[in-house]
Amino acid sequence: MKKLAPTGGPPLHFTALLAALAILSVLLVATLALAPARSYFTGWRRVQRRYNALVARTHGRPVTVGIKQVWIPERGVVDRCPTCHLSAGVARPIEGDRLFAAHPGIPHDPRKLGCTPCHGGEGRATSQREAHGEVRFRSDPLLARVDVEAGCGSCHSHLPTPSRAAAEQGRRIFEEVRCRDCHSGERDLRSIGLRGVPADWHATHLGRTVGDVSFGPLADEEIAPVTAWLSTLVGAPRLMAARMLAAESGCRGCHRIEGVGGDVGPDLTGEGRRPMEGLVFTAVRGPHTLPGWLRAHFLDPRSVVPDSAMPGLGLSDEAAGLLTTYVLSLRAATMPLEQAPPDRIRGLGLRQRDFAADGESLFGVFCVGCHGRRGEGSKLPTLASRVPPIGDPEFLAIAEDRYLRESIARGRPGRLMPAFGSTDTGLRPAEIDALVGYLRGFMRASPEPEAVLSEPVDEALGLRLFAENCAGCHGDRGEGNLVAPPLGAPDNLTTRADSPILGTLTNGVNDTAMRSFRHLDARSLRALVATVRALPPPPMARTGWTRRPGVAARGEGLFATHCATCHGRRGEGGRGPSLRNAGFLASATDDHLTASIVRGFPGTEMPRFGTGDALRARLLPAQVADLVAFIRGWAPASPRGRSGASRAR
Amino acid sequence: MSRLVDALTSNRVWKSIVRHGYPNTNKNRTLLVFSNFFLHAHPVKARLRAFAFSRTLYLGGLSIGCFALLVITGTLLMFFYRPAVPQAYHDMKDIEFVVFTGMFQRNLHRWAAHAMVALVFAHMALTFYRKAYRPPREFNWVIGVLLFVGTVLLSYTGYLLPWDQLAYWAVTVGTNMAGATPWLGDWIKRLLLGAGRIGESTLIRFYVLHCVVLPLAVGFGIGLHIWRIRKDRGIYLPPRPGSVESSGDEPADEPTAMTFPHLLLREGVAGVALTLALSLGALLADAPLEDIANPDRTPNPAKSPWYFLGLQELLHYWRPAISGVLLPLLTLVALAAIPYFQINLDRRPLWESPRRPTLTRLWAAVALLTAVFWKSGAHPVWAVMVPLWVIGVVMSLGAFVQGKRGAARAIRERSLPFWIFTWFLVIVVVLTVVGTFFRGPGWSFVYPWRSGLYL
């Protein structure tokens, strides 16, 4: 080839460059050939060849090697899991093989539902790491085997959950009576809970025989627990156990789940699919996954959320694991209603509750997280003072039903107690009534009058108790004042015999500040009765005594001295709850206020001002009346606001 | 054998397609280049000095090579991609897992895009240092600046298309910066987004920009850019030693060589080498794909792609209207204006002037600029000041070193515009490195070896 000879310029390196071009081109072709190799030599191809090799030994049908997928456009499902997991609807299972064994029996066909709606993971991926979600940016990774039932929550968001105690009792009865002897095979009850337990199942049973075997009836009180147990049989025992544990852990008191619950903590409706952004893993010892974080959170909330108001629940590892499964089942289902399962339709469409309606269950669902399992109160990390023990008998003696209902419905502004009265997100009136009824159960029963009156009299005890409990309103010698009537007056019929005194002590007097003292034991009650009987005659007479309100102007000064430290200078709250809010003032009568101030709130920092001690001055009845008048002055002028003050006696 | 070749090449069909003979004569070599549609942008022969790799590092050609790779891989990807929400993200997954060699195509596209941004920027820097914008080539430099803007915009619009978290929030940062423009901000932002916020309208808009409008614009721009090079007699060559030409563009008695085979051979080697390097990168490193875009979850930190991270770092110091709009615009205007103010064309060494006054003026300027960049921003702008001091020290060294060769001579003989441009380059690099590696949640300063990489 004739080249133009360069004339004194830089050399042309023709041959060298031609060789370089040749070499580089070869390298490029080799590199480009590697690219299809990466697409061809894939993990799933090896898996399918292994299946075909296994199946060839048994002369079964091999699969065509290629990507297999479940494609359901109307649900947005594109799941390529069957590419490796061939037994999920593509090919015949091979028993005993870890990958090719049959899918466990479920009421669903994987070919019609897909895989990822239940299992999570990235359906479109064809590599194991990406499909199972073990990559950095993957949210909603594959559920671990132990948590696999949480996937049911993707659609079954409102499974009816009975109380754990009832279900456990039902299970025991179920085993004792040996229902399974007949209910096996075709009559299996494994998913009776999904189909719905007929309400009259017991009655229908009694009319049946199988061969010559008939059934004995169950006792009346055994039918409900067995019904509860049967309703938990949905084919997902761990999920139901988790839901029952959650239903007695008080989660919904602070967290809204599927639209029901308080707003103190975050809404947990989609928490099971929560993206990992923003999660702090410093204190998580296990794998840095969402289940790992949830478990660490349950064991010690403040270790993973530094400013959390959530109390430590004192859970065992196993309970934390169960609750983790529960939270993972909260997957924010979004399918249209016509694709929803019956429980979701009942929950969302008919607005039926997925928790039981009795007071004890409701208490477990909403209240125990803060108020304790027996209403004993608790110490929350972000509150200066304790959560009040609403199960305390003396508190319940002071609080009327209306006050309890209003407190539940309107909450406590400025504190963590939400307003549960909204029927959309909270409790219905019947449910609030059930809760109040349950709380009332914490009060002591009225003692038998004979049992009390047969106790020996302890005079010293009686004098001490009188000073602690009665003198605060009735005066040191029961002489009476503007708040309470004279006890020892000769014309006071109530105090002339033991029985009426005992009756007043155990039941209180309606529409007055005299609330019951039922919480005292028999000996104390007997001593008090004797002390009241032995009171000297007072200056004023009983007839013609009326209750008179205090002077609000004087109450203002008293409030500043005694109350403002905790309740705020303007009653707006601080260490103590806010008093200056419409809900409180509308539901707390003057009598309630009087009794609260005199008797305090046991278990909280609200002292018994009627008694006084080394730290606190004692407030005299007139002062208490002034305070009540002052506080009442905050109420908007409404007929309800003046419930007890102006009522003549 | 040669009879077979003759038979093939001397029949009518062949001659109707190939209008020249075998290129073993200069006439045929000329015809090959001159009459070929794809090659006729080349001159038939070129000056030998223009062939040297070390002169231009072939950066312009490599940029065009990247562009060609991007057009090819981009077209291949277009067969599988739907610009709708959420199909875009799902299609990315399908390209990765189902399409045969899909991941390779996607990787090649992404790494070619990053390479193009870097190459175009380097090409601009080297063109400045070569003073290849000397009149009459001023407007070609401006076209080059516009092509750089076009390249960055192509990268920016392409970035949204996967519709993952990275895409969504990077575009959020960019459109918010654009929206900070005074008076026109809201209108510009709405023009970009196609709606009140990023969504389907934005995606289809960016798709059309990325696949049709910008490639056509950049393609035509490249054509124009090359056209002007041809009309100015090839790439810029400085006057040869001993000649009195003012621009080196006058026809002279210089050695030349035929385009075919010599220039085309070099272009071939460069193109294959580029493709090989990018293909190896595509085989070994996967382009990332995060979770699907979620408007309710902002990653912290929300970072743009690396070529915008320098700008995002600037946002840390001044208001968006300044950092995001004013400073970039001023930079582009200043860049475009370089040829018109004859910057650096006389190559006057800085230390030609008397030493003491120059040193005084230099350090007074450094002090003034330090004060400005210390106080004017929300924080002291170390990324600007530290390079300033370093370059000031190196400049001052030039006043004292006496060496006749090598680095000493280089430092002593450089001109002021050279140092200023170098300072600009160093700032860009430092800002980008800080923004990429040293910024973590809340845009706090982190050490990557301690806290890991927030990319």
Coordinates of N, CA and C in Angstrom, one line a residue, chain A residues 48-210:
Chain A
Q48 N -33.5 -25.1 37.5 CA -34.4 -25.9 36.6 C -33.8 -27.1 36.0
R49 N -32.5 -27.0 35.7 CA -31.8 -28.2 35.2 C -31.8 -29.3 36.3
R50 N -31.5 -28.9 37.5 CA -31.5 -29.8 38.6 C -32.8 -30.5 38.8
Y51 N -33.9 -29.7 38.7 CA -35.2 -30.3 38.8 C -35.4 -31.3 37.7
N52 N -35.1 -31.0 36.5 CA -35.3 -31.9 35.4 C -34.5 -33.2 35.5
A53 N -33.3 -33.0 36.1 CA -32.5 -34.2 36.4 C -33.1 -35.1 37.4
L54 N -33.7 -34.5 38.5 CA -34.4 -35.3 39.5 C -35.6 -36.0 38.9
V55 N -36.3 -35.2 38.1 CA -37.6 -35.7 37.6 C -37.3 -36.8 36.6
A56 N -36.2 -36.7 35.9 CA -35.9 -37.7 34.9 C -35.7 -39.1 35.5
R57 N -35.2 -39.1 36.8 CA -35.0 -40.4 37.4 C -36.3 -41.1 37.7
T58 N -37.4 -40.4 37.9 CA -38.7 -41.0 38.2 C -39.6 -40.9 37.0
H59 N -39.0 -40.6 35.8 CA -39.8 -40.6 34.6 C -41.0 -39.6 34.7
G60 N -40.7 -38.6 35.4 CA -41.8 -37.5 35.4 C -41.6 -36.6 34.2
R61 N -42.4 -35.5 34.2 CA -42.4 -34.6 33.1 C -41.4 -33.5 33.5
P62 N -40.4 -33.2 32.6 CA -39.5 -32.1 32.9 C -40.2 -30.8 32.5
V63 N -39.6 -29.7 33.0 CA -40.1 -28.4 32.7 C -39.3 -27.8 31.5
T64 N -40.0 -27.0 30.7 CA -39.2 -26.2 29.7 C -38.4 -25.2 30.4
V65 N -37.1 -25.1 30.1 CA -36.3 -24.2 30.8 C -36.5 -22.8 30.4
G66 N -36.9 -21.9 31.3 CA -37.2 -20.6 31.0 C -37.8 -19.9 32.2
I67 N -38.0 -18.6 32.1 CA -38.5 -17.9 33.3 C -40.0 -18.2 33.4
K68 N -40.5 -18.6 34.6 CA -41.9 -18.8 34.8 C -42.4 -17.7 35.7
Q69 N -43.6 -17.3 35.4 CA -44.2 -16.3 36.2 C -45.7 -16.4 36.4
V70 N -46.2 -15.9 37.5 CA -47.6 -15.7 37.8 C -47.9 -14.3 37.5
W71 N -48.8 -14.1 36.5 CA -49.1 -12.7 36.1 C -50.6 -12.5 36.3
I72 N -50.9 -11.6 37.2 CA -52.3 -11.2 37.5 C -52.4 -9.7 37.4
P73 N -52.7 -9.2 36.1 CA -52.7 -7.7 35.9 C -53.6 -7.0 36.8
E74 N -54.8 -7.5 37.1 CA -55.8 -6.7 37.9 C -55.3 -6.6 39.3
R75 N -54.4 -7.4 39.8 CA -53.9 -7.2 41.1 C -52.5 -6.6 41.1
G76 N -52.0 -6.3 39.9 CA -50.6 -5.8 39.8 C -49.6 -6.8 40.3
V77 N -49.8 -8.1 40.1 CA -48.9 -9.2 40.5 C -48.1 -9.7 39.3
V78 N -46.8 -9.6 39.4 CA -45.9 -10.2 38.5 C -44.9 -11.0 39.3
D79 N -45.1 -12.2 39.5 CA -44.3 -13.0 40.4 C -43.5 -14.1 39.7
R80 N -42.2 -13.9 39.7 CA -41.3 -14.9 39.0 C -40.8 -16.0 39.9
C81 N -41.3 -16.0 41.1 CA -40.9 -17.0 42.1 C -40.9 -18.4 41.5
P82 N -42.0 -18.8 40.8 CA -42.0 -20.2 40.3 C -40.9 -20.6 39.4
T83 N -40.1 -19.6 39.0 CA -38.9 -19.9 38.2 C -38.0 -20.9 38.9
C84 N -37.8 -20.6 40.2 CA -37.0 -21.6 41.0 C -38.0 -22.5 41.9
H85 N -39.0 -21.8 42.4 CA -39.9 -22.6 43.3 C -41.0 -23.2 42.4
L86 N -40.5 -24.3 41.6 CA -41.3 -24.8 40.6 C -42.6 -25.5 41.1
S87 N -42.6 -25.9 42.4 CA -43.7 -26.6 42.8 C -44.9 -25.7 43.1
A88 N -44.7 -24.4 43.1 CA -45.8 -23.5 43.4 C -46.6 -23.3 42.1
G89 N -47.2 -24.3 41.6 CA -48.1 -24.1 40.5 C -47.6 -24.4 39.1
V90 N -46.3 -24.7 39.0 CA -45.8 -24.9 37.6 C -45.6 -26.3 37.3
A91 N -45.0 -27.1 38.3 CA -44.6 -28.4 38.0 C -45.0 -29.3 39.2
R92 N -44.8 -30.6 39.0 CA -45.2 -31.5 40.1 C -44.1 -31.4 41.2
P93 N -44.6 -31.4 42.5 CA -43.6 -31.3 43.6 C -42.8 -32.5 43.7
I94 N -41.6 -32.4 44.2 CA -40.7 -33.5 44.6 C -40.6 -33.6 46.1
E95 N -41.2 -34.6 46.7 CA -41.2 -34.7 48.2 C -39.7 -34.7 48.7
G96 N -39.5 -34.1 49.8 CA -38.2 -34.2 50.5 C -37.2 -33.2 50.0
D97 N -37.4 -32.6 48.9 CA -36.4 -31.7 48.4 C -36.7 -30.3 49.0
R98 N -35.7 -29.6 49.4 CA -35.9 -28.4 50.1 C -36.6 -27.3 49.2
L99 N -36.2 -27.3 48.0 CA -36.8 -26.3 47.1 C -38.0 -26.8 46.4
F100 N -38.1 -28.1 46.1 CA -39.2 -28.5 45.2 C -40.3 -29.2 45.9
A101 N -40.3 -29.2 47.2 CA -41.4 -29.9 48.0 C -42.6 -29.1 47.8
A102 N -43.8 -29.7 48.0 CA -45.0 -29.0 47.7 C -45.2 -27.8 48.6
H103 N -45.9 -26.9 48.1 CA -46.3 -25.7 49.0 C -47.2 -26.2 50.1
P104 N -47.0 -25.8 51.3 CA -47.9 -26.2 52.4 C -49.4 -25.9 52.1
G105 N -50.3 -26.7 52.6 CA -51.7 -26.5 52.2 C -52.2 -25.2 52.8
I106 N -52.7 -24.4 51.9 CA -53.4 -23.2 52.3 C -54.7 -23.1 51.5
P107 N -55.6 -22.3 52.0 CA -56.9 -22.2 51.3 C -56.8 -21.4 50.0
H108 N -55.6 -21.0 49.6 CA -55.4 -20.2 48.3 C -54.6 -21.0 47.3
D109 N -54.9 -20.7 46.0 CA -54.1 -21.2 44.9 C -53.1 -20.2 44.6
P110 N -51.8 -20.6 44.7 CA -50.7 -19.6 44.3 C -50.9 -19.1 42.9
R111 N -51.5 -19.9 42.0 CA -51.6 -19.4 40.7 C -52.6 -18.3 40.5
K112 N -53.5 -18.2 41.5 CA -54.6 -17.2 41.3 C -54.3 -16.0 42.2
L113 N -53.4 -16.2 43.2 CA -53.2 -15.1 44.1 C -51.8 -14.5 43.9
G114 N -50.9 -15.3 43.4 CA -49.5 -14.8 43.3 C -48.8 -15.2 44.6
C115 N -47.5 -14.8 44.7 CA -46.7 -15.2 45.8 C -46.4 -14.0 46.7
T116 N -46.1 -12.9 46.1 CA -45.6 -11.7 46.9 C -46.7 -11.1 47.8
P117 N -48.0 -11.2 47.4 CA -49.0 -10.6 48.3 C -48.9 -11.2 49.7
C118 N -48.6 -12.5 49.8 CA -48.5 -13.1 51.1 C -47.0 -13.1 51.6
H119 N -46.1 -13.3 50.8 CA -44.7 -13.6 51.3 C -43.9 -12.3 51.3
G120 N -44.3 -11.3 50.6 CA -43.4 -10.1 50.4 C -42.3 -10.5 49.4
G121 N -41.3 -9.7 49.3 CA -40.2 -9.9 48.4 C -40.4 -9.2 47.1
E122 N -39.4 -9.3 46.2 CA -39.5 -8.6 44.9 C -39.9 -9.6 43.8
G123 N -41.2 -9.6 43.4 CA -41.7 -10.6 42.5 C -41.0 -10.7 41.2
R124 N -40.6 -9.5 40.7 CA -40.1 -9.4 39.3 C -38.6 -9.8 39.2
A125 N -38.0 -10.1 40.4 CA -36.6 -10.4 40.3 C -36.4 -11.9 40.0
T126 N -35.2 -12.2 39.4 CA -35.0 -13.6 39.1 C -33.7 -14.1 39.7
S127 N -33.1 -13.3 40.5 CA -31.9 -13.7 41.3 C -32.4 -13.9 42.7
Q128 N -31.8 -14.8 43.5 CA -32.3 -15.1 44.8 C -32.1 -13.9 45.7
R129 N -31.0 -13.2 45.7 CA -30.8 -12.1 46.6 C -31.8 -11.0 46.3
E130 N -32.0 -10.7 45.1 CA -32.9 -9.6 44.8 C -34.4 -10.0 45.1
A131 N -34.7 -11.3 44.8 CA -36.1 -11.7 44.9 C -36.4 -11.7 46.4
H132 N -35.5 -12.2 47.2 CA -35.8 -12.3 48.6 C -35.6 -11.0 49.4
G133 N -35.1 -10.0 48.7 CA -35.0 -8.7 49.3 C -33.8 -8.5 50.1
E134 N -32.8 -9.3 49.9 CA -31.6 -9.1 50.8 C -30.6 -8.1 50.2
V135 N -31.2 -7.0 49.6 CA -30.4 -6.0 49.0 C -30.7 -4.7 49.8
R136 N -29.8 -3.7 49.6 CA -29.7 -2.6 50.4 C -31.0 -1.7 50.4
F137 N -31.6 -1.6 49.3 CA -32.7 -0.6 49.2 C -34.1 -1.3 49.2
R138 N -34.1 -2.5 49.6 CA -35.4 -3.2 49.4 C -36.3 -3.1 50.6
S139 N -37.5 -2.5 50.4 CA -38.4 -2.6 51.5 C -39.4 -3.7 51.2
D140 N -40.1 -4.2 52.2 CA -41.0 -5.3 52.1 C -40.2 -6.6 51.6
P141 N -39.1 -7.0 52.3 CA -38.4 -8.2 52.0 C -39.2 -9.4 52.3
L142 N -38.7 -10.5 51.8 CA -39.4 -11.8 52.1 C -39.5 -12.0 53.6
L143 N -40.7 -12.4 54.0 CA -40.9 -12.7 55.4 C -40.2 -13.9 55.8
A144 N -39.6 -13.9 56.9 CA -38.9 -15.1 57.5 C -39.9 -16.2 57.7
R145 N -39.4 -17.4 57.8 CA -40.3 -18.5 57.9 C -41.1 -18.4 59.2
V146 N -40.5 -18.0 60.2 CA -41.3 -17.9 61.5 C -42.4 -16.9 61.4
D147 N -42.2 -15.9 60.6 CA -43.2 -14.8 60.5 C -44.1 -14.9 59.2
V148 N -44.1 -16.1 58.6 CA -44.7 -16.2 57.3 C -46.2 -15.9 57.4
E149 N -46.8 -16.3 58.5 CA -48.3 -16.0 58.6 C -48.6 -14.6 58.7
A150 N -47.6 -13.7 59.0 CA -47.9 -12.3 58.9 C -48.4 -11.9 57.5
G151 N -48.0 -12.6 56.5 CA -48.4 -12.3 55.2 C -49.9 -12.3 55.0
C152 N -50.6 -13.1 55.8 CA -52.1 -13.2 55.7 C -52.7 -11.8 55.9
G153 N -52.0 -11.0 56.7 CA -52.5 -9.7 57.0 C -52.5 -8.8 55.8
S154 N -51.9 -9.2 54.7 CA -52.0 -8.4 53.5 C -53.4 -8.2 53.0
C155 N -54.2 -9.1 53.2 CA -55.7 -9.0 52.8 C -56.6 -9.2 54.0
H156 N -56.3 -10.1 54.9 CA -57.1 -10.4 56.1 C -56.8 -9.4 57.2
S157 N -57.2 -8.2 57.0 CA -56.8 -7.1 58.0 C -57.7 -7.0 59.2
H158 N -58.9 -7.7 59.2 CA -59.8 -7.5 60.3 C -60.3 -8.8 60.8
L159 N -59.3 -9.7 61.0 CA -59.7 -11.0 61.5 C -60.3 -10.9 62.9
P160 N -61.5 -11.4 63.2 CA -62.1 -11.2 64.6 C -61.2 -11.9 65.6
T161 N -60.9 -11.2 66.6 CA -59.9 -11.7 67.6 C -60.6 -11.8 69.0
P162 N -60.8 -13.0 69.5 CA -61.5 -13.0 70.8 C -60.4 -12.8 71.9
S163 N -60.9 -12.8 73.2 CA -59.9 -12.6 74.3 C -59.1 -13.9 74.4
R164 N -57.9 -13.7 74.8 CA -57.0 -14.9 74.9 C -57.5 -15.9 75.9
A165 N -57.9 -15.3 77.1 CA -58.3 -16.2 78.1 C -59.5 -17.0 77.7
A166 N -60.5 -16.4 77.0 CA -61.7 -17.1 76.5 C -61.2 -18.2 75.5
A167 N -60.4 -17.8 74.6 CA -59.9 -18.8 73.6 C -59.2 -19.9 74.2
E168 N -58.3 -19.6 75.2 CA -57.6 -20.7 75.8 C -58.5 -21.7 76.6
Q169 N -59.5 -21.1 77.2 CA -60.4 -21.9 77.9 C -61.2 -22.8 76.9
G170 N -61.6 -22.2 75.8 CA -62.3 -22.9 74.8 C -61.5 -24.1 74.3
R171 N -60.2 -23.8 74.1 CA -59.3 -24.9 73.6 C -59.3 -26.0 74.5
R172 N -59.2 -25.7 75.8 CA -59.1 -26.8 76.8 C -60.4 -27.7 76.8
I173 N -61.5 -27.0 76.7 CA -62.8 -27.7 76.6 C -62.8 -28.6 75.4
F174 N -62.4 -28.0 74.3 CA -62.4 -28.6 73.0 C -61.5 -29.9 73.1
E175 N -60.4 -29.8 73.7 CA -59.5 -31.0 73.9 C -60.2 -32.0 74.8
E176 N -60.7 -31.5 76.0 CA -61.3 -32.5 76.9 C -62.4 -33.2 76.4
V177 N -63.3 -32.5 75.6 CA -64.5 -33.2 75.1 C -64.2 -34.0 73.9
R178 N -63.0 -33.9 73.3 CA -62.5 -34.7 72.2 C -63.3 -34.5 71.0
C179 N -63.5 -33.2 70.6 CA -64.3 -33.0 69.4 C -63.6 -33.6 68.1
R180 N -62.3 -33.6 68.2 CA -61.5 -34.1 67.0 C -61.8 -35.5 66.6
D181 N -62.4 -36.3 67.6 CA -62.7 -37.7 67.2 C -63.6 -37.7 66.0
C182 N -64.5 -36.8 65.9 CA -65.4 -36.8 64.8 C -64.9 -35.7 63.8
H183 N -64.5 -34.6 64.3 CA -64.1 -33.5 63.4 C -62.7 -33.7 62.8
S184 N -62.6 -34.7 61.9 CA -61.3 -34.9 61.2 C -61.6 -35.2 59.8
G185 N -60.6 -35.2 59.0 CA -60.8 -35.5 57.5 C -61.7 -34.5 56.9
E186 N -62.9 -34.9 56.4 CA -63.8 -34.0 55.7 C -64.4 -33.0 56.6
R187 N -64.6 -33.4 57.8 CA -65.3 -32.5 58.8 C -64.3 -31.7 59.6
D188 N -63.1 -31.6 59.0 CA -62.1 -30.9 59.8 C -62.5 -29.5 60.1
L189 N -62.1 -29.0 61.2 CA -62.4 -27.6 61.6 C -61.3 -26.6 61.5
R190 N -60.3 -27.0 60.7 CA -59.1 -26.2 60.7 C -59.3 -24.7 60.3
S191 N -60.2 -24.5 59.3 CA -60.5 -23.1 58.9 C -61.9 -22.7 59.1
I192 N -62.5 -23.3 60.2 CA -63.9 -22.9 60.5 C -64.0 -21.4 60.8
G193 N -62.9 -20.9 61.3 CA -63.0 -19.4 61.7 C -63.2 -18.6 60.4
L194 N -62.6 -19.0 59.3 CA -62.8 -18.2 58.1 C -64.2 -18.3 57.5
R195 N -64.7 -19.5 57.6 CA -66.1 -19.7 57.0 C -67.1 -19.1 57.9
G196 N -66.8 -18.9 59.2 CA -67.7 -18.3 60.1 C -68.3 -19.4 61.0
V197 N -68.2 -19.3 62.3 CA -68.8 -20.3 63.2 C -70.3 -19.9 63.4
P198 N -71.1 -20.9 63.0 CA -72.6 -20.5 63.1 C -72.9 -20.3 64.6
A199 N -73.8 -19.3 64.8 CA -74.1 -18.9 66.2 C -74.8 -20.0 66.9
D200 N -75.6 -20.9 66.2 CA -76.4 -21.9 66.9 C -75.8 -23.2 66.8
W201 N -74.4 -23.3 66.7 CA -73.8 -24.6 66.4 C -74.1 -25.6 67.5
H202 N -74.2 -25.1 68.8 CA -74.4 -26.0 69.9 C -75.7 -26.7 69.8
A203 N -76.7 -25.8 69.5 CA -78.1 -26.4 69.5 C -78.2 -27.4 68.3
T204 N -77.6 -27.0 67.2 CA -77.7 -27.9 66.0 C -77.0 -29.3 66.3
H205 N -75.9 -29.2 67.1 CA -75.1 -30.4 67.4 C -76.0 -31.4 68.2
L206 N -76.8 -30.8 69.2 CA -77.5 -31.7 70.1 C -78.4 -32.6 69.3
G207 N -78.9 -32.1 68.1 CA -79.8 -32.9 67.4 C -79.2 -34.0 66.5
R208 N -77.9 -34.1 66.5 CA -77.2 -35.0 65.6 C -76.7 -36.2 66.2
T209 N -76.5 -37.3 65.5 CA -75.8 -38.4 65.9 C -74.9 -38.9 64.8
V210 N -73.8 -39.5 65.1 CA -73.0 -40.1 64.1 C -72.9 -41.6 64.4

